[in-house]
CSV table of C-alpha atoms and ligand atoms in Angstrom, one decimal:
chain,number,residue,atom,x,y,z
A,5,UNK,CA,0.0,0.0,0.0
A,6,UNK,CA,0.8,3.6,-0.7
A,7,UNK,CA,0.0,6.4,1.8
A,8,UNK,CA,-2.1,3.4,3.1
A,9,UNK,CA,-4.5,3.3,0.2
A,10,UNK,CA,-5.7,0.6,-1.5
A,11,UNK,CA,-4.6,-0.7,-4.7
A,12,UNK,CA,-6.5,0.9,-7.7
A,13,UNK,CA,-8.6,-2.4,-8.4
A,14,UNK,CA,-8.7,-3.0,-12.4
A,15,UNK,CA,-10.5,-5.4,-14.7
A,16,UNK,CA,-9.8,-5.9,-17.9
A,17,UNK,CA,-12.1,-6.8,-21.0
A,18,UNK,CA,-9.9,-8.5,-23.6
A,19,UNK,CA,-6.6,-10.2,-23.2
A,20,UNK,CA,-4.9,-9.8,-26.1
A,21,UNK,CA,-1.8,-7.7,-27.6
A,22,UNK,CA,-2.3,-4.6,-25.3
A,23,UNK,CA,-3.5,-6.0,-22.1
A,24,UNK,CA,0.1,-8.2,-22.1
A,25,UNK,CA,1.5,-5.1,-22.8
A,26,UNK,CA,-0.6,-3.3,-19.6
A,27,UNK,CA,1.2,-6.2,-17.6
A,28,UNK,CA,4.6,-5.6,-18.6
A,29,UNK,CA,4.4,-2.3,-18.2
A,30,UNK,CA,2.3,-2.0,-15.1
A,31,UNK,CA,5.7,-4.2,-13.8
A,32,UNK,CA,8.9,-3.6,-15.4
A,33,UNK,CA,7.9,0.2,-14.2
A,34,UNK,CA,5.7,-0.1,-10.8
A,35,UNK,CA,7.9,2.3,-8.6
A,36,UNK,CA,7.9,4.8,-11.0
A,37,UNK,CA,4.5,4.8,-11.8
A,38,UNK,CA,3.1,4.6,-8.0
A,39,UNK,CA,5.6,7.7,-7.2
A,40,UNK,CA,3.3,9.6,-9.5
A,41,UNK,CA,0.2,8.2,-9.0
A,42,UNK,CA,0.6,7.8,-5.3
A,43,UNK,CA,-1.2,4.8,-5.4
A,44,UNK,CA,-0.8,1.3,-6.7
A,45,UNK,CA,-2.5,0.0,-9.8
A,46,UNK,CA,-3.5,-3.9,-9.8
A,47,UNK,CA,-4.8,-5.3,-12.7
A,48,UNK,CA,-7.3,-7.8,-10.5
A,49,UNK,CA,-9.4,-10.1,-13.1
A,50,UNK,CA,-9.2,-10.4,-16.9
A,51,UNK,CA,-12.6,-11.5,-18.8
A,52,UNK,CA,-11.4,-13.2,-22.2
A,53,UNK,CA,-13.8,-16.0,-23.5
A,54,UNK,CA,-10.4,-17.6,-24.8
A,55,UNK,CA,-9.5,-18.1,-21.5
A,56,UNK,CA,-6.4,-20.1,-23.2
A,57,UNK,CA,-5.3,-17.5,-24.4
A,58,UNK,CA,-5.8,-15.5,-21.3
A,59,UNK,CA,-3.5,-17.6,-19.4
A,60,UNK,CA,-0.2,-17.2,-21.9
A,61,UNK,CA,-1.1,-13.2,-21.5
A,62,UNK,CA,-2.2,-13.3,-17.4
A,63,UNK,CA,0.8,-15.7,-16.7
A,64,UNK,CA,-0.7,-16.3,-13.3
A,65,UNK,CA,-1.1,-12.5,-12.4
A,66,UNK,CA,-5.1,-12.1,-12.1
A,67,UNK,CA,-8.1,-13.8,-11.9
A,68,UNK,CA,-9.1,-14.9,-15.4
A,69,UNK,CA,-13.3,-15.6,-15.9
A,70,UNK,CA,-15.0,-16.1,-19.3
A,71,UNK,CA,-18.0,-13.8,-18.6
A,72,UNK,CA,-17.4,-9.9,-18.5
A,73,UNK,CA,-20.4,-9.7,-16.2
A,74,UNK,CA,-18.0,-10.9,-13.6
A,75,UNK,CA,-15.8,-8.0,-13.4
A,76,UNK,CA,-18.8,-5.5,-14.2
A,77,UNK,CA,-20.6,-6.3,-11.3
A,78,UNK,CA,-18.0,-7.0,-8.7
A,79,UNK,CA,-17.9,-4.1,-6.4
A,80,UNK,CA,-14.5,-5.0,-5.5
A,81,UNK,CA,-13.1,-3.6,-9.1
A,82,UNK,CA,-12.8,0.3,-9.4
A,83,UNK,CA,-12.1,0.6,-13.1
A,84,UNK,CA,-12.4,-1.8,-16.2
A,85,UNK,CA,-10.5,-1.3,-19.1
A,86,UNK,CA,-12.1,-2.7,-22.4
A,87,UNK,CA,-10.0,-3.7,-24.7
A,88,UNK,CA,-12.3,-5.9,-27.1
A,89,UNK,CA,-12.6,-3.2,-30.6
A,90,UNK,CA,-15.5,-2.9,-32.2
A,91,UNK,CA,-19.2,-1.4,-31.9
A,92,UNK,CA,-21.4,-4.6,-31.1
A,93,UNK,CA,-20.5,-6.3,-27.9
A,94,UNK,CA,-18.0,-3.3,-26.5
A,95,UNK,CA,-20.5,-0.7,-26.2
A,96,UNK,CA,-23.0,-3.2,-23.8
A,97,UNK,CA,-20.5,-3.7,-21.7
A,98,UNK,CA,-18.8,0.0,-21.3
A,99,UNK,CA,-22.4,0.9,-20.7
A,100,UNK,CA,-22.8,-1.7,-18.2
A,101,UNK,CA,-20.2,-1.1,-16.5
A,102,UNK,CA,-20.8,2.9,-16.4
A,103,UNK,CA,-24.2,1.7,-15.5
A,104,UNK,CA,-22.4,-0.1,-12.1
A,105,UNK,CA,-20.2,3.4,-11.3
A,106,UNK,CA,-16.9,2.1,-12.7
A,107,UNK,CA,-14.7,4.6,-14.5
A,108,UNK,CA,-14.1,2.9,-17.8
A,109,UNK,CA,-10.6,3.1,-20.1
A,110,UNK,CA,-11.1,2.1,-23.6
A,111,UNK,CA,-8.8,1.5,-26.4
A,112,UNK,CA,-11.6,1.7,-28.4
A,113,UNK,CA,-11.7,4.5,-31.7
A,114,UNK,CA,-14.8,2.8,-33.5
A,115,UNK,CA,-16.5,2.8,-30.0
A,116,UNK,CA,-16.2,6.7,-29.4
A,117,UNK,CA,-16.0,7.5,-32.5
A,118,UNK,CA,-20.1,6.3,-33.3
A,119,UNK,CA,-21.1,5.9,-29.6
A,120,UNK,CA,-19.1,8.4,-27.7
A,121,UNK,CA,-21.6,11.0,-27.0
A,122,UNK,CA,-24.2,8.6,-25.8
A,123,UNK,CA,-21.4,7.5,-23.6
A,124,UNK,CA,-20.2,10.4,-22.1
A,125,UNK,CA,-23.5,11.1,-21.5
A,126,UNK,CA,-24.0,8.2,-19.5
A,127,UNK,CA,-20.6,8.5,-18.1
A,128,UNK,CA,-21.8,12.2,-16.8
A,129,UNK,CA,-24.7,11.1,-15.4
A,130,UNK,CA,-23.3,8.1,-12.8
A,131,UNK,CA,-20.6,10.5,-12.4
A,132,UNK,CA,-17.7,8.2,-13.5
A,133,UNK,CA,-14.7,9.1,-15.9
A,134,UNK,CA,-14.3,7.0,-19.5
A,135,UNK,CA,-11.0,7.6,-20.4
A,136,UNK,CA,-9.7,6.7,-24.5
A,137,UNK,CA,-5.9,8.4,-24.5
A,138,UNK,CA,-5.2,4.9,-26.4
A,139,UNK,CA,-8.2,5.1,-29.0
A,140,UNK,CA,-6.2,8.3,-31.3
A,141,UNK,CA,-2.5,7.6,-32.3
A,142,UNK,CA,-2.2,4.9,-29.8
A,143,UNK,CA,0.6,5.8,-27.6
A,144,UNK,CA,1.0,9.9,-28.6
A,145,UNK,CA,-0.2,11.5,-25.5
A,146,UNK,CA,-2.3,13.8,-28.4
A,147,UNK,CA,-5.5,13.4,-26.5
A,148,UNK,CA,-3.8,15.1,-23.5
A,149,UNK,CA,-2.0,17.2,-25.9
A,150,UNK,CA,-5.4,18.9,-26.9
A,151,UNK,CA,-7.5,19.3,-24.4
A,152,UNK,CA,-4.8,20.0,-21.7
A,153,UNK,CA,-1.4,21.1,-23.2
A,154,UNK,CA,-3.1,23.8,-25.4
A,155,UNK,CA,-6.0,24.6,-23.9
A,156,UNK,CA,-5.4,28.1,-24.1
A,157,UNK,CA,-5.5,27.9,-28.0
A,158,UNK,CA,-8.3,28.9,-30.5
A,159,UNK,CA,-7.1,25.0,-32.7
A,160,UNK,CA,-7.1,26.1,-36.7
A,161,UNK,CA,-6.5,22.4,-37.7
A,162,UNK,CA,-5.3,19.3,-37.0
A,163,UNK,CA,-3.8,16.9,-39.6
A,164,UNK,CA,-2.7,13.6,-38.7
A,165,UNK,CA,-1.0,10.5,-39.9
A,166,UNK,CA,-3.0,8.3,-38.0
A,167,UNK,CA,-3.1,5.0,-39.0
A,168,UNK,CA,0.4,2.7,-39.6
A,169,UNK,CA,-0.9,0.0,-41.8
A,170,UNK,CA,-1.8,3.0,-44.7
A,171,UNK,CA,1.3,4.7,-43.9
A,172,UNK,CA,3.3,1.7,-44.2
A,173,UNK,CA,1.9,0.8,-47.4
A,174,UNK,CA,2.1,4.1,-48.8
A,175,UNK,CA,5.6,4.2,-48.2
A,176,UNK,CA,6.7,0.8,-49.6
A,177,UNK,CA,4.5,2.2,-52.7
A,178,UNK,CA,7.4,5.3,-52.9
A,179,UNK,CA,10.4,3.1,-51.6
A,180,UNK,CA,10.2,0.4,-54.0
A,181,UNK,CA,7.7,1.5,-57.1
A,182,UNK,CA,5.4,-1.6,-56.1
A,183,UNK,CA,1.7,-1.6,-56.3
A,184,UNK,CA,-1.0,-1.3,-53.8
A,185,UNK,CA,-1.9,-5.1,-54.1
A,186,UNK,CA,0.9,-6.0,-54.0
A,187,UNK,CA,2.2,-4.3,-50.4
A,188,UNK,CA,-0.8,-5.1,-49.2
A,189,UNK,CA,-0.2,-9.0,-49.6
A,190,UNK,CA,3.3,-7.7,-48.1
A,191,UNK,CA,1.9,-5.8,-44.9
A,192,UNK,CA,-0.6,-8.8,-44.1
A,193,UNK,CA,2.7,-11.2,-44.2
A,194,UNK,CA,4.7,-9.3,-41.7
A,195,UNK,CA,1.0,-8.5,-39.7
A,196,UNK,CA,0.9,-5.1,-39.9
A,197,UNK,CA,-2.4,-5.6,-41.9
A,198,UNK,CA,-5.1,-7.1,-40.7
A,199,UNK,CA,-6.8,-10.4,-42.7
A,200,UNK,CA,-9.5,-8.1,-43.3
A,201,UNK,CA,-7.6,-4.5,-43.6
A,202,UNK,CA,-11.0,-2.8,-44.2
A,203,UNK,CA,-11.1,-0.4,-42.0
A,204,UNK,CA,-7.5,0.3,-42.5
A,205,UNK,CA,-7.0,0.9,-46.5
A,206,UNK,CA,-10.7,2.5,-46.7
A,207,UNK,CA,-10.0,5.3,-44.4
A,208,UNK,CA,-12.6,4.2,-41.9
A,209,UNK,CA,-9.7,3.9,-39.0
A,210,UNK,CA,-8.3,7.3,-39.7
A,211,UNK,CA,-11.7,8.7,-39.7
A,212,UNK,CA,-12.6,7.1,-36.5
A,213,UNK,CA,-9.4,9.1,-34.8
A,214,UNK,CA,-10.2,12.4,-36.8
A,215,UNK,CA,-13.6,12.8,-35.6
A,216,UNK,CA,-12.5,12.5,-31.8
A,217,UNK,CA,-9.9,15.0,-32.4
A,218,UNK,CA,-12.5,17.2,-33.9
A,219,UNK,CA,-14.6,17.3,-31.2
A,220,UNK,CA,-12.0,17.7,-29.1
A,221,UNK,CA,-10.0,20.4,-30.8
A,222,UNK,CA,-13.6,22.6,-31.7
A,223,UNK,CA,-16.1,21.7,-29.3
A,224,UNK,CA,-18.4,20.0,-31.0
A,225,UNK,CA,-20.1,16.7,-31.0
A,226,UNK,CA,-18.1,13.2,-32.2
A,227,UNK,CA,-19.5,13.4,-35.6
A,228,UNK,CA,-17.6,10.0,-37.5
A,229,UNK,CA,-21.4,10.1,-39.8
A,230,UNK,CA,-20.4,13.4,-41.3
A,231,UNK,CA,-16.8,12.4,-42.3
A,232,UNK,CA,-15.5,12.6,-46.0
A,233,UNK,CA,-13.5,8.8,-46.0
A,234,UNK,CA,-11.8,7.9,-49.1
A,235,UNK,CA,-9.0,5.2,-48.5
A,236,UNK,CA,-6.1,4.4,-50.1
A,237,UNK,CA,-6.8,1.5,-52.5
A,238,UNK,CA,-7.3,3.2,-56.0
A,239,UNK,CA,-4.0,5.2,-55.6
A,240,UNK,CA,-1.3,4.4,-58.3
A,241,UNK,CA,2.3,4.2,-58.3
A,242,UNK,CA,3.1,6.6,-60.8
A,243,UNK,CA,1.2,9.5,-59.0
A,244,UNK,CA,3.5,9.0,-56.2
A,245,UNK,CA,6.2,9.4,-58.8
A,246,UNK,CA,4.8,12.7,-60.0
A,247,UNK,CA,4.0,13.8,-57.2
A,248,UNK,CA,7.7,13.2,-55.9
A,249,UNK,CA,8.9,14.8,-58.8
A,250,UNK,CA,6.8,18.3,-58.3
A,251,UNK,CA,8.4,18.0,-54.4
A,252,UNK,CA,5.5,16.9,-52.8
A,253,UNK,CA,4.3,13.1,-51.1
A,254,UNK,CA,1.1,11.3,-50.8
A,255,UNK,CA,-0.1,10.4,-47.6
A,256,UNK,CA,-3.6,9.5,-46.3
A,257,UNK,CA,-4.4,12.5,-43.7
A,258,UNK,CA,-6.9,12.7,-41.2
A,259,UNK,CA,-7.5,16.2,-41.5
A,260,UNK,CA,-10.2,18.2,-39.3
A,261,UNK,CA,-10.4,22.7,-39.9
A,262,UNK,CA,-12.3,24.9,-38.7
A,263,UNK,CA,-13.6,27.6,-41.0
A,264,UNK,CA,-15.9,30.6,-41.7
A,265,UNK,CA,-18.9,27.7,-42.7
A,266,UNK,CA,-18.1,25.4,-40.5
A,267,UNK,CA,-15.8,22.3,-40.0
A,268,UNK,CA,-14.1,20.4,-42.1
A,269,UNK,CA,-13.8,16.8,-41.6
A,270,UNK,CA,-12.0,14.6,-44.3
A,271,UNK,CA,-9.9,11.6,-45.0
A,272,UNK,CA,-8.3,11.4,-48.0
A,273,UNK,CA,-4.7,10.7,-50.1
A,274,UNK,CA,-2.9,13.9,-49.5
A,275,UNK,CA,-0.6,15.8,-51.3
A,276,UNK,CA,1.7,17.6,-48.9
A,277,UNK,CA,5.4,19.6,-49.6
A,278,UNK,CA,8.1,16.6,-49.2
A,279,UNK,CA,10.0,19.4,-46.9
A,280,UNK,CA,6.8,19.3,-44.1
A,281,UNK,CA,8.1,17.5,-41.2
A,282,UNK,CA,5.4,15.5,-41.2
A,283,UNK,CA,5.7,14.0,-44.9
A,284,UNK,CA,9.2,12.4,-43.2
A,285,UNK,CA,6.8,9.6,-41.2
A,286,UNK,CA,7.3,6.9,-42.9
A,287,UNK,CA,6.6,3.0,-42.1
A,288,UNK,CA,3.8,2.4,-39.5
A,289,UNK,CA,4.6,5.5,-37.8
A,290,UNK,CA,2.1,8.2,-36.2
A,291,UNK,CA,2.5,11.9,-36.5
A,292,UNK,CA,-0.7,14.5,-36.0
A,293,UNK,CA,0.5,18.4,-36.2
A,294,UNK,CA,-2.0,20.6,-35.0
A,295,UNK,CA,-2.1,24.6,-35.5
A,296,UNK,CA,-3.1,26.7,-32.6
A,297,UNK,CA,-3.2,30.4,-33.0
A,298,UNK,CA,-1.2,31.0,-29.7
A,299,UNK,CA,1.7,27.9,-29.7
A,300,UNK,CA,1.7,28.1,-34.4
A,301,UNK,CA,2.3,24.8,-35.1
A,302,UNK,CA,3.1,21.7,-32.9
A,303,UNK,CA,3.7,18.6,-34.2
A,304,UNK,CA,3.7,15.1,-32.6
A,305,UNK,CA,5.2,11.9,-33.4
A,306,UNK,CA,5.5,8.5,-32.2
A,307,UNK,CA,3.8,4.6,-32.3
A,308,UNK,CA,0.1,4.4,-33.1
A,309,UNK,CA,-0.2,0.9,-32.6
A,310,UNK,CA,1.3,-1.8,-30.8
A,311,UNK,CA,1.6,-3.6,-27.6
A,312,UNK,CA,3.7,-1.4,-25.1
A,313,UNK,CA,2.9,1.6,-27.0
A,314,UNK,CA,-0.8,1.6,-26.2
A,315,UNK,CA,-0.1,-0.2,-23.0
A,316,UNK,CA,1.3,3.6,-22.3
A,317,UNK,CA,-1.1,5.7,-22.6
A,318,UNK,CA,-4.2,3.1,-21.1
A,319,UNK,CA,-1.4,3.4,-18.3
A,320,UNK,CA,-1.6,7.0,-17.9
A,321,UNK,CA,-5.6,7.1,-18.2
A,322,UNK,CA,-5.6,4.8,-15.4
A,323,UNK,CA,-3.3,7.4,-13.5
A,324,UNK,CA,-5.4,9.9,-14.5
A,325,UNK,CA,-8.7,8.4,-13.0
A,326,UNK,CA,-6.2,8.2,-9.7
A,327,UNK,CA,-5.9,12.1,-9.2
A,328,UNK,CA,-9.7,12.5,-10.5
A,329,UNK,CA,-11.6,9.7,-8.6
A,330,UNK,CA,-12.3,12.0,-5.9
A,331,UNK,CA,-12.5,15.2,-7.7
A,332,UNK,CA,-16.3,16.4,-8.6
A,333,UNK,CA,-17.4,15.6,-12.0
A,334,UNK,CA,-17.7,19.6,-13.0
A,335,UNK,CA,-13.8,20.0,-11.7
A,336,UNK,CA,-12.6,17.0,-14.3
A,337,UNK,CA,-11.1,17.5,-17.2
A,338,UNK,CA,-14.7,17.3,-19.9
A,339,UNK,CA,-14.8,14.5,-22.1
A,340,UNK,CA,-14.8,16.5,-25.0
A,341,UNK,CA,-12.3,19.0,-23.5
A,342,UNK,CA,-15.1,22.3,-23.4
A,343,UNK,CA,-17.8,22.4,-20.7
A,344,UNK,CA,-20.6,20.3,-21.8
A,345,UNK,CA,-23.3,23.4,-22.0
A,346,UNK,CA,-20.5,25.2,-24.6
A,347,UNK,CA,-20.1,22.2,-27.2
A,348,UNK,CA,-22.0,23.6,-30.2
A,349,UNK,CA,-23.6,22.0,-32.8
A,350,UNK,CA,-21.1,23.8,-35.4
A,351,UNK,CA,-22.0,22.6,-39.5
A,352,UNK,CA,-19.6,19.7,-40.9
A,353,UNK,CA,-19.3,21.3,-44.4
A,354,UNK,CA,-20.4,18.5,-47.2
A,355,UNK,CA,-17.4,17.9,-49.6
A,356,UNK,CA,-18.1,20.3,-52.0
A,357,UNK,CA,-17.6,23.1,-49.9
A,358,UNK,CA,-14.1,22.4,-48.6
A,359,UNK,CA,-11.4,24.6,-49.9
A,360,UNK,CA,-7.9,23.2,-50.8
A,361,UNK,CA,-5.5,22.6,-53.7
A,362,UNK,CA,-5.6,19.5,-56.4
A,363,UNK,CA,-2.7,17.3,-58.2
A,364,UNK,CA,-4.9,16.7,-61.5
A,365,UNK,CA,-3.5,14.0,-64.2
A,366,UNK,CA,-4.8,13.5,-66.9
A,367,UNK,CA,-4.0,11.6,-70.4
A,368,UNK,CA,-4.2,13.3,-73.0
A,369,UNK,CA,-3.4,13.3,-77.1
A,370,UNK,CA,-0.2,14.7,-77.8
A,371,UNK,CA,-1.3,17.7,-80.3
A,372,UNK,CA,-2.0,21.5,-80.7
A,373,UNK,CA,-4.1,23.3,-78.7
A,374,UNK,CA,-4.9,20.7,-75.9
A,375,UNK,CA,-3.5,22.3,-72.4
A,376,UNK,CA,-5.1,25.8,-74.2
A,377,UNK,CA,-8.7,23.8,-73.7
A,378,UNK,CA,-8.1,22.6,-70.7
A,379,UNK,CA,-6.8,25.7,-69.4
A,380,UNK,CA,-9.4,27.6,-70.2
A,381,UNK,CA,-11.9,25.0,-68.5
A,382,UNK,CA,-9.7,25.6,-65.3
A,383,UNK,CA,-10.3,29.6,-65.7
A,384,UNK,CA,-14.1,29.4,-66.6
A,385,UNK,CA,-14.3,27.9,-63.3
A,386,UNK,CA,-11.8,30.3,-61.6
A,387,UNK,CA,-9.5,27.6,-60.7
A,388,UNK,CA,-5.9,28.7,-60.7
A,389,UNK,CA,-2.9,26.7,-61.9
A,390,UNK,CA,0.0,26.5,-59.7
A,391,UNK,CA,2.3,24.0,-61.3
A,392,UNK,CA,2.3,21.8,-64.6
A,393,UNK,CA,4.1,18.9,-65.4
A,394,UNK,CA,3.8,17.2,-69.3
A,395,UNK,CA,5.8,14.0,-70.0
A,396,UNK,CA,7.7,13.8,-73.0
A,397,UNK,CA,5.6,11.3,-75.2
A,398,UNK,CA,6.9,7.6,-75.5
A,399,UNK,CA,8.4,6.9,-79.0
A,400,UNK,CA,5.4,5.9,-80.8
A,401,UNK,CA,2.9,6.8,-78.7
A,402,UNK,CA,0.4,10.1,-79.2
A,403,UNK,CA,-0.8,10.1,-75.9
A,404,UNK,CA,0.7,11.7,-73.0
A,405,UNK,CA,0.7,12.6,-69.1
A,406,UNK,CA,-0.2,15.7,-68.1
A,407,UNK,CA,0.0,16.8,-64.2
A,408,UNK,CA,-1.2,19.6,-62.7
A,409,UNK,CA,-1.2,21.6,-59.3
A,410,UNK,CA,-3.8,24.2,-58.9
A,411,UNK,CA,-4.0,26.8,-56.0
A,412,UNK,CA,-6.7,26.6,-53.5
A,413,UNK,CA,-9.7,25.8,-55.1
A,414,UNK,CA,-13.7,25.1,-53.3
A,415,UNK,CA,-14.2,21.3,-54.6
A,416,UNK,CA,-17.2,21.8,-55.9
A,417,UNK,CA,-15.6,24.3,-58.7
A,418,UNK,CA,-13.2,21.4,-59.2
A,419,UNK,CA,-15.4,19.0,-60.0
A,420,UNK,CA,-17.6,20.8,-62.6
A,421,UNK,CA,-14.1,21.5,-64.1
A,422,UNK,CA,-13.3,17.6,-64.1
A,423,UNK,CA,-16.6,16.8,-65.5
A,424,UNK,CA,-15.9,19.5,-68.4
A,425,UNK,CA,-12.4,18.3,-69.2
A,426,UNK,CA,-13.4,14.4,-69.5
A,427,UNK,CA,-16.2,15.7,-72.5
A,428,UNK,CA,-13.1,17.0,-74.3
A,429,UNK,CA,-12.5,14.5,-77.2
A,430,UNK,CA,-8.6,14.7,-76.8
A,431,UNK,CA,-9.1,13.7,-72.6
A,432,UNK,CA,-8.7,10.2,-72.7
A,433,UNK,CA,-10.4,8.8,-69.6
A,434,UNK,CA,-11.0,9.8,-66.8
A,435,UNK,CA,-8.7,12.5,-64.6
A,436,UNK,CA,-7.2,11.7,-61.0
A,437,UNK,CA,-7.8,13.9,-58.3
A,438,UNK,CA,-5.8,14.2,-55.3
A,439,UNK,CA,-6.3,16.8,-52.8
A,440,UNK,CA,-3.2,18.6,-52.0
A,441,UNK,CA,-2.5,20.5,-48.8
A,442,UNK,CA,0.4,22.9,-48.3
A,443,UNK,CA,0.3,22.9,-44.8
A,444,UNK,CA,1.9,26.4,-44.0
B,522,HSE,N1,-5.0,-0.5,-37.5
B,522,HSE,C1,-4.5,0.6,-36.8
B,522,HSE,C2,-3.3,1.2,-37.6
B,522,HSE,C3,-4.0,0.2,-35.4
B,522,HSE,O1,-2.9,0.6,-38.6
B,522,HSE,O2,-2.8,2.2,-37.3
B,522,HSE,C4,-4.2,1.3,-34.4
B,522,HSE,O3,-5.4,1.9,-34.4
């Protein structure tokens, strides 16, 4: 016992990857961790129905049952920790055990990203804290970051590399020329990919962690429904090339702004300037850079997945709910970061109204008067060019690549102006369209 208190008494919901690395890190670094938190933390039961499993993970350390309603309704257990993913059977049993007066931790993204305001609202009510420092960027303290470290901040925007299995593929795509299909088969050998990567190539991950950075960085409601989420799956080798070439990289960005009309929420293949800090992540590696008006830019970087890395900050939520068990709900941190009566219901502009730049390439036939037509379909619809890029045409070919960069554009302008150039008769196909952020 420290100062003669009890152990923090914890119960864990999944034993997997992370809760053997919430062991292992709970021990290898006890002293250190109870001479901040002034109190011991002791992982008590464990609630896997692979209860096998459990036991190469538990090594003898807690309690292991095969029904979560053991640790939910034991009075015994202060906090549970869920750890299971997903929306079904994850969201009963947070609920439950708010519903008991347990403070909850949860690695869980897709959880607060759909459900989170129906949970914090719950969690408000029975007056217990639900905690989710692991469910953005895994082990970057960015949830902290926010709604702590620059809390004195009007937040412009917030873009993030935020999940490793796109941003390992994307760069293997750069490194060695391959293509998407192919890495992918390459990321699912060495298991950064999951059997069914979903989530991961479509976007649906990243958005998950954009839209709880959102709400936290503007005030507003967790509002995953009214993301933009466009994966990385159709994104070919040679734009990567070109885009190289003109100085820039592609990377899939969570990106969240905040704006005249409202908010932007988007998750797309990015362009950004190959000089930006953050285009240097490469591999499964996290970054998010976020632009207050008071700090300019801060930029954060670190592992977004992973056993020990997570296993980190679950850690530090559980120290967390140590120094604010006995504080009074209205004296916590909020959930969201803003006092619940200030979040406002702020607009999440549709797609068309978002503002940014565009790599455009197009193939086109190699004769007179073809970049005047499309130029001129750029103008009509007041979208300005910023860079151009024609390849030289192959020896006996009469078609041609032609990239270009336009300055800041609204989408919807952009798309009229895509629809226009595929009518003309020397466009063959159809154009790409990346969105291309400078990030200054
Ligand atoms: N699938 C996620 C990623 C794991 O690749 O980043 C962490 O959320």
């Amino acid at each position: 016992m420290v100062n003669g208190m009890k152990p923090l008494q914890v119960g864990l919901l999944g034993a997997g990857t992370v809760g053997g690395g919430v062991f292992t890190v709970l021990q290898r670094n006890q002293l250190e961790i109870e001479r901040r938190a002034g109190r011991q933390i002791q992982i008590s039961m464990v609630a896997d129905i692979n209860t096998e499993r459990a036991q190469e993970i538990v090594q003898g350390r807690a309690q292991i049952v095969n029904d979560a309603y053991q640790i939910i309704n034991n009075p015994e257990i202060d906090v549970v920790i869920e750890l299971i993913g997903g929306y079904g059977i994850a969201k009963e049993l947070v609920l439950a055990a708010i519903a008991t007066g347990k403070h909850v931790v949860t690695a869980n993204k897709a959880l607060i990203a759909v459900h989170g305001n129906e949970i914090f609202a719950a969690a408000k009510k029975q007056g217990v804290i639900v905690a989710f420092e692991a469910a953005v960027a895994g082990g970057i303290p960015i949830i902290k970051a926010l709604r702590e470290g620059l809390t004195a901040n009007r937040i412009e925007w917030i873009v993030g590399i935020i999940n490793g299995t796109t941003n390992f593929i994307l760069s293997e795509m750069r490194d060695k020329g391959s293509s998407f299909d192919e890495v992918l088969k390459e990321a699912q050998c060495l298991g950064y990919a999951e059997a069914d990567p979903t989530f991961d190539i479509e976007g649906i991950d990243a958005a998950h962690k954009a839209s709880i950075m959102s709400a936290i960085a503007f005030g507003v409601p967790v509002q995953f429904d009214k993301a933009h989420i466009e994966g990385i799956t159709k994104l070919e080798p040679i734009d990567i090339q070109y885009a190289e070439q003109l100085g820039y990289r592609i990377k899939l960005l969570g990106i969240t702004k905040r704006t005249s009309h409202g908010i932007e929420l988007r998750v797309h293949p990015t362009l950004i300037p190959a000089k930006r800090l953050i285009a240097s992540v490469e591999g499964a590696m996290n970054a998010v850079q976020v632009q207050g008006d008071a700090v300019g830019t801060t930029l954060y970087y670190g592992k977004g997945a992973g056993s020990e890395a997570t296993a980190s900050a679950v850690i530090a939520d559980l120290v967390d709910i140590i120094r604010y068990d006995s504080v009074e709900q209205n004296k916590r941190v909020p959930y969201l970061a803003f006092q619940e009566d200030k979040v406002m219901n702020t607009v999440v502009m549709p797609i068309g109204e978002i503002t940014t730049s565009y790599y455009l390439r197009l193939k086109v036939s190699d004769e007179t008067g073809v970049l005047a037509k499309i130029t001129k379909i750029l103008a009509d619809n007041i979208i300005s060019i910023d860079a151009l890029l024609q390849k030289e045409a192959d020896a006996g070919e009469s078609q041609t690549d032609l990239v270009i960069l336009t300055h800041q554009t609204q989408e919807k302008f952009m798309i009229q102006a895509i629809s226009d150039i595929e009518l003309l008769p020397t466009v063959k196909g159809s154009v790409t369209k990346i969105r291309l952020e400078e990030l200054s």
